[in-house]
Coordinates of C-alpha atoms and ligand atoms in Angstrom, one line a residue:
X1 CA 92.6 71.2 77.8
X2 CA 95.3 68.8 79.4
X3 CA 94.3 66.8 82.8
X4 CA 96.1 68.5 85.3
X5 CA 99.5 66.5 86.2
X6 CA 98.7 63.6 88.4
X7 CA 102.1 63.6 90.2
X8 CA 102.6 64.8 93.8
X9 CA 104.5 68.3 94.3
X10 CA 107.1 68.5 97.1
X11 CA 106.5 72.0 97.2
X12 CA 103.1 73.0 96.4
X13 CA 104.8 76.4 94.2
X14 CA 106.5 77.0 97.1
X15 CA 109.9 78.8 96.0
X16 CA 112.8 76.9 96.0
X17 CA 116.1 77.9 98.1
X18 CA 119.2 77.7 95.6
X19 CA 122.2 78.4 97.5
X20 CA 125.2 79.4 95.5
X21 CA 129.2 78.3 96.5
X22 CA 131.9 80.9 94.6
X23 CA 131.2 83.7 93.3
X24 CA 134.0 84.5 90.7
X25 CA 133.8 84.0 86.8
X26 CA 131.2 81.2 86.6
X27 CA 129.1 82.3 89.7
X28 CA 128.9 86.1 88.7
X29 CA 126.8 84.9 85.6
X30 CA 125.2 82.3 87.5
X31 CA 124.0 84.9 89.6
X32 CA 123.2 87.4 86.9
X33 CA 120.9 84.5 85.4
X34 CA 119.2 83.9 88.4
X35 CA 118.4 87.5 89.0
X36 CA 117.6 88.6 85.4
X37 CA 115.5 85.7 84.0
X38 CA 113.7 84.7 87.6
X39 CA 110.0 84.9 86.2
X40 CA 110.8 82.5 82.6
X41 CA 112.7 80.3 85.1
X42 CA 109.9 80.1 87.7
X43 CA 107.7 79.5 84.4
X44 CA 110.5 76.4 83.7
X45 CA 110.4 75.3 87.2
X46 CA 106.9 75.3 88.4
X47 CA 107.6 77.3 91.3
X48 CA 110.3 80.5 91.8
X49 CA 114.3 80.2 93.0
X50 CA 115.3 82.3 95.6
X51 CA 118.9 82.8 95.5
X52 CA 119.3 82.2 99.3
X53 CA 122.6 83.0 99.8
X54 CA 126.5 83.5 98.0
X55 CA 129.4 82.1 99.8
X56 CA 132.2 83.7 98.7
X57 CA 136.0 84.0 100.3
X58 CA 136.0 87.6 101.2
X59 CA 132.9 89.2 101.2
X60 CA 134.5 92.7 101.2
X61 CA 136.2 92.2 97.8
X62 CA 134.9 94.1 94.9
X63 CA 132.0 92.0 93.1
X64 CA 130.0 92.9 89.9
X65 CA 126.7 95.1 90.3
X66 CA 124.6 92.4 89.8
X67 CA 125.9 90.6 92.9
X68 CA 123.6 91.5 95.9
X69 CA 125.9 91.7 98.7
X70 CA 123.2 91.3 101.4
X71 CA 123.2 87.6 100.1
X72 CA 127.1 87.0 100.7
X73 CA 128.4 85.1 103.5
X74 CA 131.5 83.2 104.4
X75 CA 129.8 80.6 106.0
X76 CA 129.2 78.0 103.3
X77 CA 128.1 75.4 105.8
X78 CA 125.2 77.3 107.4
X79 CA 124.1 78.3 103.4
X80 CA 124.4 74.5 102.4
X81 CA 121.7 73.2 105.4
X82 CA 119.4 76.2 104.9
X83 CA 119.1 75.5 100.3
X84 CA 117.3 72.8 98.1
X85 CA 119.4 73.4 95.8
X86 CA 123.3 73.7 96.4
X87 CA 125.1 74.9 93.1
X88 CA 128.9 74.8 93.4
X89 CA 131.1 77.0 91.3
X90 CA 134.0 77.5 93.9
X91 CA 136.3 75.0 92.4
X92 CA 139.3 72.6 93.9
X93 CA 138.7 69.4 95.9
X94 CA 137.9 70.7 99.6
X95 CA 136.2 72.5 100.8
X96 CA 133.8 71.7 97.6
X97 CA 133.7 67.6 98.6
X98 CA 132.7 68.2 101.9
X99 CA 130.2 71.1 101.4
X100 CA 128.5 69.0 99.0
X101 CA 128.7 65.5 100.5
X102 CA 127.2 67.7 103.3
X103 CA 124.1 68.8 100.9
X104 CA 123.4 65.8 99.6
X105 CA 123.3 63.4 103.0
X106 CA 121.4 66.3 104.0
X107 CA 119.0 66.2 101.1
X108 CA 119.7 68.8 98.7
X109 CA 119.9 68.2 95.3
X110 CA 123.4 69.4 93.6
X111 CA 124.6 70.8 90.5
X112 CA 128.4 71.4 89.9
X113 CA 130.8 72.5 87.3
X114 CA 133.8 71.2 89.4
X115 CA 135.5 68.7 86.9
X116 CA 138.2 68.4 88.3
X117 CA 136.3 66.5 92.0
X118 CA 134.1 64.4 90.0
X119 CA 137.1 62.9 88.3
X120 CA 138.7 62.4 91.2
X121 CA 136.2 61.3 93.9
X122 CA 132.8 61.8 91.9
X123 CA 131.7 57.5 92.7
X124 CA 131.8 59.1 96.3
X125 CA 129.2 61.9 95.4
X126 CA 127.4 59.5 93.2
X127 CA 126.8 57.1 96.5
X128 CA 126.2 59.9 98.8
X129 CA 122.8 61.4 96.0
X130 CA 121.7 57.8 95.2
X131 CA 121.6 57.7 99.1
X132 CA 119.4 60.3 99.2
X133 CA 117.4 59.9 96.4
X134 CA 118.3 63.7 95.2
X135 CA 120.0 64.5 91.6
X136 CA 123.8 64.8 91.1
X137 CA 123.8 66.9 87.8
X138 CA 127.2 68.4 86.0
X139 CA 126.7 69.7 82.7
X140 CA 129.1 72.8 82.9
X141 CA 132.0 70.3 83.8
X142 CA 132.6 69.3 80.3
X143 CA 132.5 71.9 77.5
X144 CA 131.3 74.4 79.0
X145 CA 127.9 75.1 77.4
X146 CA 128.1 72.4 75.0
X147 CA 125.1 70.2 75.5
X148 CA 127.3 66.6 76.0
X149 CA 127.0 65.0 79.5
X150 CA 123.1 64.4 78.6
X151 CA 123.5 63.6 75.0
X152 CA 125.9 60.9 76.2
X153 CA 124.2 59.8 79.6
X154 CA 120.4 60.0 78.0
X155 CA 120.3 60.5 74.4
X156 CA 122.8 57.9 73.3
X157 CA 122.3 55.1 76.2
X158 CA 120.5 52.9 73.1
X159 CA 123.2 53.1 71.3
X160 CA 127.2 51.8 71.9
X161 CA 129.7 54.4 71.9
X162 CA 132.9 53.5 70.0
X163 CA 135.5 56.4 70.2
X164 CA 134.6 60.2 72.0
X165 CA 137.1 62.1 70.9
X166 CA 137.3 65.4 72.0
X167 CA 138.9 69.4 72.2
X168 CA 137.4 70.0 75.8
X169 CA 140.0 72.5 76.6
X170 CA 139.4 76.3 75.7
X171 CA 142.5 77.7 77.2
X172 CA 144.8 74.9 75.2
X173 CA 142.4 75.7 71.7
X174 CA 143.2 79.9 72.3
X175 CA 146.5 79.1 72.9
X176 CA 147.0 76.6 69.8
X177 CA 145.2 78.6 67.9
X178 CA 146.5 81.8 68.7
X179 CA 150.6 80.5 68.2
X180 CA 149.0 79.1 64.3
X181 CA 148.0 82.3 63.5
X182 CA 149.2 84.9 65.2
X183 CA 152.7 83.2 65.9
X184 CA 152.1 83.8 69.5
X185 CA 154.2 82.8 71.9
X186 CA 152.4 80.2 74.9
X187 CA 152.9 82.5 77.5
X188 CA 151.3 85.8 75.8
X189 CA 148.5 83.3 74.7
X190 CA 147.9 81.5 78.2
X191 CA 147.7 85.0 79.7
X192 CA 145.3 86.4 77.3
X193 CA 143.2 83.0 78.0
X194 CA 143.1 84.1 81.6
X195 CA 142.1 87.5 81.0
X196 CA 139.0 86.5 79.0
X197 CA 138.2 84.1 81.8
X198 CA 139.1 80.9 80.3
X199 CA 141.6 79.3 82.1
X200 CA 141.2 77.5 85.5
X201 CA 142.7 79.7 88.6
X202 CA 146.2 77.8 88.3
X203 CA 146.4 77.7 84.2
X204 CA 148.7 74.9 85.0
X205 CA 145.6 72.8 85.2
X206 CA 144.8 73.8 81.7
X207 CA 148.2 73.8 79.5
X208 CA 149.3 70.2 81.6
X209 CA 146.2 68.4 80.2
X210 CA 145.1 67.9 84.1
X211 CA 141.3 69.9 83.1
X212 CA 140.8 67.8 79.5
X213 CA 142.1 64.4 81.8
X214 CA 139.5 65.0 84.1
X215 CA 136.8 65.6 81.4
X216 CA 138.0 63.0 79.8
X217 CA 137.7 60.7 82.5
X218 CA 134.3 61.5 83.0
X219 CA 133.1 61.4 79.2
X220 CA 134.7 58.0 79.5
X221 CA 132.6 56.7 82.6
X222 CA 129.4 58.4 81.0
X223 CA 130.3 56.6 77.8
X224 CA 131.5 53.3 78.4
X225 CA 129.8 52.6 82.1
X226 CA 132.7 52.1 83.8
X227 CA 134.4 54.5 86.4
X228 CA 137.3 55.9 85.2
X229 CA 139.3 58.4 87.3
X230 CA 141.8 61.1 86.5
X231 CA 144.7 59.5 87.8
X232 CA 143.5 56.3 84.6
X233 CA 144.1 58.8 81.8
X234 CA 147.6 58.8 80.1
X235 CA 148.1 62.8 79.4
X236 CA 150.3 65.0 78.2
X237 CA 150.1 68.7 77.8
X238 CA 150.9 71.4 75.3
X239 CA 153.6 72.9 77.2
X240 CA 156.4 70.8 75.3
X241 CA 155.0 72.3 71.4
X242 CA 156.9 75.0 70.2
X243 CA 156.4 77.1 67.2
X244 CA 157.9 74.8 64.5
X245 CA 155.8 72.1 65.7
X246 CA 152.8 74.0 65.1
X247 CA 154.1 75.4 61.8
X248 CA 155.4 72.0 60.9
X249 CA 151.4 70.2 61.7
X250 CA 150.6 72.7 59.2
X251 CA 152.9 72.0 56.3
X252 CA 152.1 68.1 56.5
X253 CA 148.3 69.2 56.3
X254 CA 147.6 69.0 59.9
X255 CA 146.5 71.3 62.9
X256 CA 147.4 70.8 66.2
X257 CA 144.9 70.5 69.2
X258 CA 144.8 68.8 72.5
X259 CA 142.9 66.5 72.2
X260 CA 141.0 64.0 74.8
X261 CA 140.3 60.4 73.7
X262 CA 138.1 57.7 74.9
X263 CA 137.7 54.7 73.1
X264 CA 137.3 50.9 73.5
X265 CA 139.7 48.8 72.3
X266 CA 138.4 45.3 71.2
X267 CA 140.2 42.2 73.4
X268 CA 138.8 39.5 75.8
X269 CA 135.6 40.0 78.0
X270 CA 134.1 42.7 76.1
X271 CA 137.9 44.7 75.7
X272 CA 139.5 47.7 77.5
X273 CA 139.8 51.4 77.6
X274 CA 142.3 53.4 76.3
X275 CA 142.3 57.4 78.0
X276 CA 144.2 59.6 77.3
X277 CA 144.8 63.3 76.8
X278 CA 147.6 64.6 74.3
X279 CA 148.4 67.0 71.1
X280 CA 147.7 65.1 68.3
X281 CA 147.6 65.9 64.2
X282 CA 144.6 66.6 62.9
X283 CA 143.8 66.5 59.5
X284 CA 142.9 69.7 58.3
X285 CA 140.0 68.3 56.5
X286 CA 138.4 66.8 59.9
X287 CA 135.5 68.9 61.5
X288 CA 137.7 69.0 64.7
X289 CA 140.5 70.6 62.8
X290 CA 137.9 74.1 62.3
X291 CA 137.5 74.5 65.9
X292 CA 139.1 77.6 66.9
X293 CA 139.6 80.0 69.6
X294 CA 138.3 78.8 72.9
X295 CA 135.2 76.6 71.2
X296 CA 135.1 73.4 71.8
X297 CA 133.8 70.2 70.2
X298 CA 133.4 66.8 71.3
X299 CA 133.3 64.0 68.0
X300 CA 131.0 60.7 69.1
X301 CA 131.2 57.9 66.9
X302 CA 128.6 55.3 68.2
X303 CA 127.9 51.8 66.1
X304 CA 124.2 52.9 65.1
X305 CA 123.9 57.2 65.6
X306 CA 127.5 57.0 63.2
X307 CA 129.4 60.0 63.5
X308 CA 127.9 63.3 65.5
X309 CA 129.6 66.3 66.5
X310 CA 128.6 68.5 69.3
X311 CA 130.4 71.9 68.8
X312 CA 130.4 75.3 70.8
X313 CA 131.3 77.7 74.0
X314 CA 133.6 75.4 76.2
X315 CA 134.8 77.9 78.5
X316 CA 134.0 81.5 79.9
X317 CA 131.3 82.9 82.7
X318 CA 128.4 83.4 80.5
X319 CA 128.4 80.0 78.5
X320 CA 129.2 78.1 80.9
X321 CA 126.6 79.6 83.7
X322 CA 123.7 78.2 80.5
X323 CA 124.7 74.4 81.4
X324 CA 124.5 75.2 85.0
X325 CA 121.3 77.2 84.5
X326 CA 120.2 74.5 82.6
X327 CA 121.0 71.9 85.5
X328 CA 119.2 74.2 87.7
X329 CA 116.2 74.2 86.1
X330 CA 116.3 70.4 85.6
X331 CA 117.1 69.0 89.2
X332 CA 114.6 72.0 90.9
X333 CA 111.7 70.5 88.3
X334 CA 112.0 66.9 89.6
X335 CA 111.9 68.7 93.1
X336 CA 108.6 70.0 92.3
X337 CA 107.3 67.1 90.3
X338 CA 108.9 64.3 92.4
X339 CA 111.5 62.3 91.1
X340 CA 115.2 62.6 89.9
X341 CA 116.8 62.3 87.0
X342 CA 118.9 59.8 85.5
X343 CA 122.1 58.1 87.2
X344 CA 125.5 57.5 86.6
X345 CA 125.8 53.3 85.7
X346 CA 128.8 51.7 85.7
X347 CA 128.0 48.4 85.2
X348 CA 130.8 47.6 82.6
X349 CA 133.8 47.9 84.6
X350 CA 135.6 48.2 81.4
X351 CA 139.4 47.8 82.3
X352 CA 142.1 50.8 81.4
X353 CA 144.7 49.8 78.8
X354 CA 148.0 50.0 79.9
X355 CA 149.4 53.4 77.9
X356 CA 152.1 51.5 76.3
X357 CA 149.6 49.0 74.4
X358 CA 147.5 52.0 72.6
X359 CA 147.9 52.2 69.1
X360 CA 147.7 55.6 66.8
X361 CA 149.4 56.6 63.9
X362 CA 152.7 59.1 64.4
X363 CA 154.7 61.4 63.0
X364 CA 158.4 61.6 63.7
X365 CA 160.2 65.2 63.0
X366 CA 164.1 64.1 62.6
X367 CA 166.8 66.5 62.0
X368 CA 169.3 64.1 60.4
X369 CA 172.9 64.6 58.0
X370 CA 171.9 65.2 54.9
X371 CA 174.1 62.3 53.2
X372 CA 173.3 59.3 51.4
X373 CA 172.4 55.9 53.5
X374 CA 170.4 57.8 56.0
X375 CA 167.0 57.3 55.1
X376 CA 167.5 53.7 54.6
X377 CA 169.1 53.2 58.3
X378 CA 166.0 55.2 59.6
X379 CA 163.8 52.8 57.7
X380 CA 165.8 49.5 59.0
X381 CA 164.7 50.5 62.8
X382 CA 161.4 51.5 62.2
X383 CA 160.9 47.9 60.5
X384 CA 162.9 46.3 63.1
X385 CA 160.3 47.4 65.2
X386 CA 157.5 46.5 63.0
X387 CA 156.4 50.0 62.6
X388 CA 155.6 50.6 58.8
X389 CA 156.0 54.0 56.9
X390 CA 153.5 55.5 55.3
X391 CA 154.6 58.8 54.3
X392 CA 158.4 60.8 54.4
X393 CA 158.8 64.3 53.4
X394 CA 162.8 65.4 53.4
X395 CA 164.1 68.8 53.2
X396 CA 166.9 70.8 53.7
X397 CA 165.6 73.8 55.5
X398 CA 166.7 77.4 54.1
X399 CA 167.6 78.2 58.4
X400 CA 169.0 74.9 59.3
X401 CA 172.4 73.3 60.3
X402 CA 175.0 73.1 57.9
X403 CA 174.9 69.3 56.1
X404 CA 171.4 69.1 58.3
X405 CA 168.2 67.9 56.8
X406 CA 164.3 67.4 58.1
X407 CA 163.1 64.2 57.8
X408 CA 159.4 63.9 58.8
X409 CA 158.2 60.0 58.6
X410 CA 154.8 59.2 59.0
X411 CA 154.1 55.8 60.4
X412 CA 150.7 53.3 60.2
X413 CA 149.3 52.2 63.1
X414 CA 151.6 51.2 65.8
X415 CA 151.8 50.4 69.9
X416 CA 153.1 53.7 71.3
X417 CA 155.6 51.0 73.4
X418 CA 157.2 50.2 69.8
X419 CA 157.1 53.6 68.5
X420 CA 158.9 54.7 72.3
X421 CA 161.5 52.0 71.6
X422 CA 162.2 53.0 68.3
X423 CA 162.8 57.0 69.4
X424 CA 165.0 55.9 71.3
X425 CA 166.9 53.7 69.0
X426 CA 167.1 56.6 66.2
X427 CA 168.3 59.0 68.8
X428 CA 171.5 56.4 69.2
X429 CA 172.3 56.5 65.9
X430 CA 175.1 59.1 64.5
X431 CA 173.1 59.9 61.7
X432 CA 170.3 61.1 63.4
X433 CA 171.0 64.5 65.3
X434 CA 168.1 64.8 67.3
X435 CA 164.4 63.6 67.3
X436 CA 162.7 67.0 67.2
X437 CA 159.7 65.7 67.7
X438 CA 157.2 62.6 68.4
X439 CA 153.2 63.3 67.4
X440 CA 150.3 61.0 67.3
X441 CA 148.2 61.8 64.2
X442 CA 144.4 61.7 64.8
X443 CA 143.6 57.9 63.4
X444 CA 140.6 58.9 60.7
X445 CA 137.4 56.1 60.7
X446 CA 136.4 55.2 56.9
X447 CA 132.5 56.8 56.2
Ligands
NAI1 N1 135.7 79.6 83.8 C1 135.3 78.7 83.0 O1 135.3 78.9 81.8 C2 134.8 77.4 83.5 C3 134.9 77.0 84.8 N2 134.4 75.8 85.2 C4 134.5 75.3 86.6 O2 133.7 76.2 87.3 C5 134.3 76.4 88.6 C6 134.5 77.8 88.9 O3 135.4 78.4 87.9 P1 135.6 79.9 87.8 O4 134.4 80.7 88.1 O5 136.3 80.1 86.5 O6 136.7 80.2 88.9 P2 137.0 81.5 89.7 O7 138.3 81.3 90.3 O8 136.8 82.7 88.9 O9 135.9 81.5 90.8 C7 135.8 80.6 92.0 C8 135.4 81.5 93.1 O10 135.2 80.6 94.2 C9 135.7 81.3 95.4 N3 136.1 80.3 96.3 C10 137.1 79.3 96.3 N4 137.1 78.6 97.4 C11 136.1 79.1 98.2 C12 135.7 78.8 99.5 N5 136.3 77.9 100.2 N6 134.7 79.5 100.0 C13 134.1 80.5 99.3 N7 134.4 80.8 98.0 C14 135.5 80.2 97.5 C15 136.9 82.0 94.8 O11 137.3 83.1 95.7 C16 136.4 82.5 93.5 O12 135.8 83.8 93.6 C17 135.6 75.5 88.6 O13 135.3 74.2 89.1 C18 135.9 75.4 87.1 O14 136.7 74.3 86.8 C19 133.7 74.9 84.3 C20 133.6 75.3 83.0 C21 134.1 76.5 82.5
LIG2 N1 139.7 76.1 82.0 C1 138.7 75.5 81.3 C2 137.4 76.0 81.6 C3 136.3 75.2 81.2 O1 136.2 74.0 81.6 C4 139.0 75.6 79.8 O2 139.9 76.4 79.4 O3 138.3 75.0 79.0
NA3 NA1 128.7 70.8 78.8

């Protein structure tokens, strides 16, 4: 038999108050957790959560069954002071900052799926639990269900992180994946993302990058202990792909997919960051190229672990209400045992590359006149630039102008700044009709 656990209780298996804020697509199933698993989580915890209170907008609105409308108030303030246990799944930057800067001064430990505050003010919530001595925890905030906020912050804090690279997106991967194979156009594919409860409540948020920026910038402060904000990552959205982008990714042996980056770059003092969001080409043989639908997957590459993938659910109620659960069950055990889990560091203080210095590889989609000379003036400004070629596909398309050709050049590495200087120099030259397009291609590490 084991000696029974040494360690003081703070609540001698007395239940735990676990208020919830927002009760739409994330809190329904949150709530339905709660309500359905109580005993096995009171098992988990060491004592039983008592679902205190819902605050919710309207508490008239039409909720799912499982929702006990006795618990539903619209005084999130009152809920907050009266829970050990504050989880947010309301969304936006106020009233969510203040509610839970108000439960952590006040001594409540938090969990939130709100990426979009911790990228923008999360050092402030950080300061306010250390404070306090309570637990900060916000597993649902990146991929959804996806195990990858601990695996970075606990499992892999040995180790040194090299490159996250990630599709932390669902929305973007439906949509993407739904024009590749169902030639859908974005706006039939955003609005089926928001039907299945995917997207964030302005789907802006989603096809602008804005939601992968913000999980990027905190996969990059988790990774490389340094605090990186949303407004440090360079992003760009899917809402300037069309349809021949997408087929053309696949003809070169590519897929397309938003992708967020985090990586350090080697230079003085221990180097820099480069952030960013943006649709890149993945090789159709990379693991990340097989994520469909709304899954997501986050690729680490760390100097000792090597290359690990961490693949699944990134969006939707269900999934995403196991991370919280998940947090729940963590930060409510450390209440009963005493303690709290592990912090955010930012010790580093890494600085963020300036956009224009990143280097990637690219492709370049030209619609050009199909006469002799062209490729060769192409070339010249491209090496003027010191950007070198590695691959050129030309074709005269069956649909295309009269006299019109494709040109699609793939480059080696080069400084997006050089690449940006060179677009615009092709775009001044007769020859050249139009730059169609300008895509990074994902830069593949040798095994
Ligand atoms: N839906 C998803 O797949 C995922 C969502 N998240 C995050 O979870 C959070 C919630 O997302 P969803 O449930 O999808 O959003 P939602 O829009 O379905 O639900 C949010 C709920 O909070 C309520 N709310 C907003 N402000 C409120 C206030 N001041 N007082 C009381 N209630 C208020 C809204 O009325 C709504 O019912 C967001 O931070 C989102 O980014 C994270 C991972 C996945
Ligand atoms: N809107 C987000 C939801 C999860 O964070 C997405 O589409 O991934
Ligand atoms: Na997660």
């Amino acid at each position: 038999m084991s000696a029974p656990n040494p360690r003081p209780t703070t609540t001698g298996g007395a239940p735990l108050r676990v208020a919830l804020l927002g009760c739409g697509v994330v809190g329904t199933e949150v709530v339905r957790l709660l309500t359905t698993q109580a005993a096995e989580l009171a098992s988990r915890v060491g004592a039983p959560l008592e679902l205190v209170g819902v605050a919710v907008r309207d508490v008239s609105a039409p909720r799912d069954a499982v929702v006990d409308r006795a618990l539903l108030t619209t005084d999130a303030e009152a809920l907050v002071d009266r829970a050990d246990v504050v989880v947010e799944v309301m969304g936006g930057i106020e009233p969510a900052r203040g509610l839970l800067l108000r439960a952590l001064r006040g001594g409540a430990s938090v969990v939130t799926a709100n990426k979009a505050l911790l990228a923008q003010d999360g050092p402030t919530l950080y300061a306010a639990a250390d404070a306090a001595g309570v637990d900060l925890y916000f597993e649902a905030a990146v991929a959804g269900a996806i195990p990858i906020v601990r695996p970075v912050r606990e499992s892999l804090v040995g180790d040194r992180v090299r490159r996250v690279l990630g599709i932390v997106n669902g929305t973007t991967n439906y949509v993407l994946d739904r024009m590749a194979t169902d030639g859908l156009d974005l706006a039939a594919a955003v609005a089926e993302a928001q039907a299945l409860g995917y997207a964030e409540a302005d789907p802006t948020a989603d096809v602008e990058g804005h939601d992968a920026a913000a999980k990027a910038a905190i996969l990059a402060s988790l990774a490389f202990h340094t605090r990186v904000r949303l407004d440090d990552v360079d992003r760009t959205g899917i809402t300037g792909l069309t349809a021949q982008d997408v087929a053309w990714a696949a003809r070169t042996g590519h897929v397309l997919k938003l992708l967020a980056v985090a990586e350090q770059v080697d230079g003085p003092d221990g180097g820099a960051l480069d952030v960013h969001v943006r649709p890149a080409l993945v090789p159709a043989g990379h693991p990340l190229a097989g994520v469909r639908g709304a899954f997501n997957a986050v690729f680490v590459e760390a100097e000792a672990a090597g290359e690990l993938m961490f693949y699944g659910r990134g969006a939707g109620g269900a999934p995403t209400s196991s991370a919280v659960l998940g947090d729940v069950v963590s930060v409510a055990r450390h209440r009963v045992l005493g303690g709290r889990g592990p912090v955010e560091s930012s010790y580093a203080e890494l600085p963020v590359q300036d956009p224009g210095l990143a280097r990637s590889r690219f492709q370049l989609r030209l619609e050009v006149d199909d006469r002799p000379g062209v490729l060769a003036q192409v070339a010249s400004e491209l090496a003027e630039r010191g950007i070198s070629i590695e691959a050129v596909q030309q074709t005269v398309e069956p649909d295309g102008a009269a006299g019109a050709a494709v040109l699609v050049l793939t480059t080696h590495t080069a400084t997006a700044a050089a690449l940006h200087a060179t677009v615009e120099a092709l775009r001044d030259l007769d020859a050249v009709r139009d730059v169609v397009s300008v895509l990074s291609v994902l830069r593949v590490e040798e095994p």
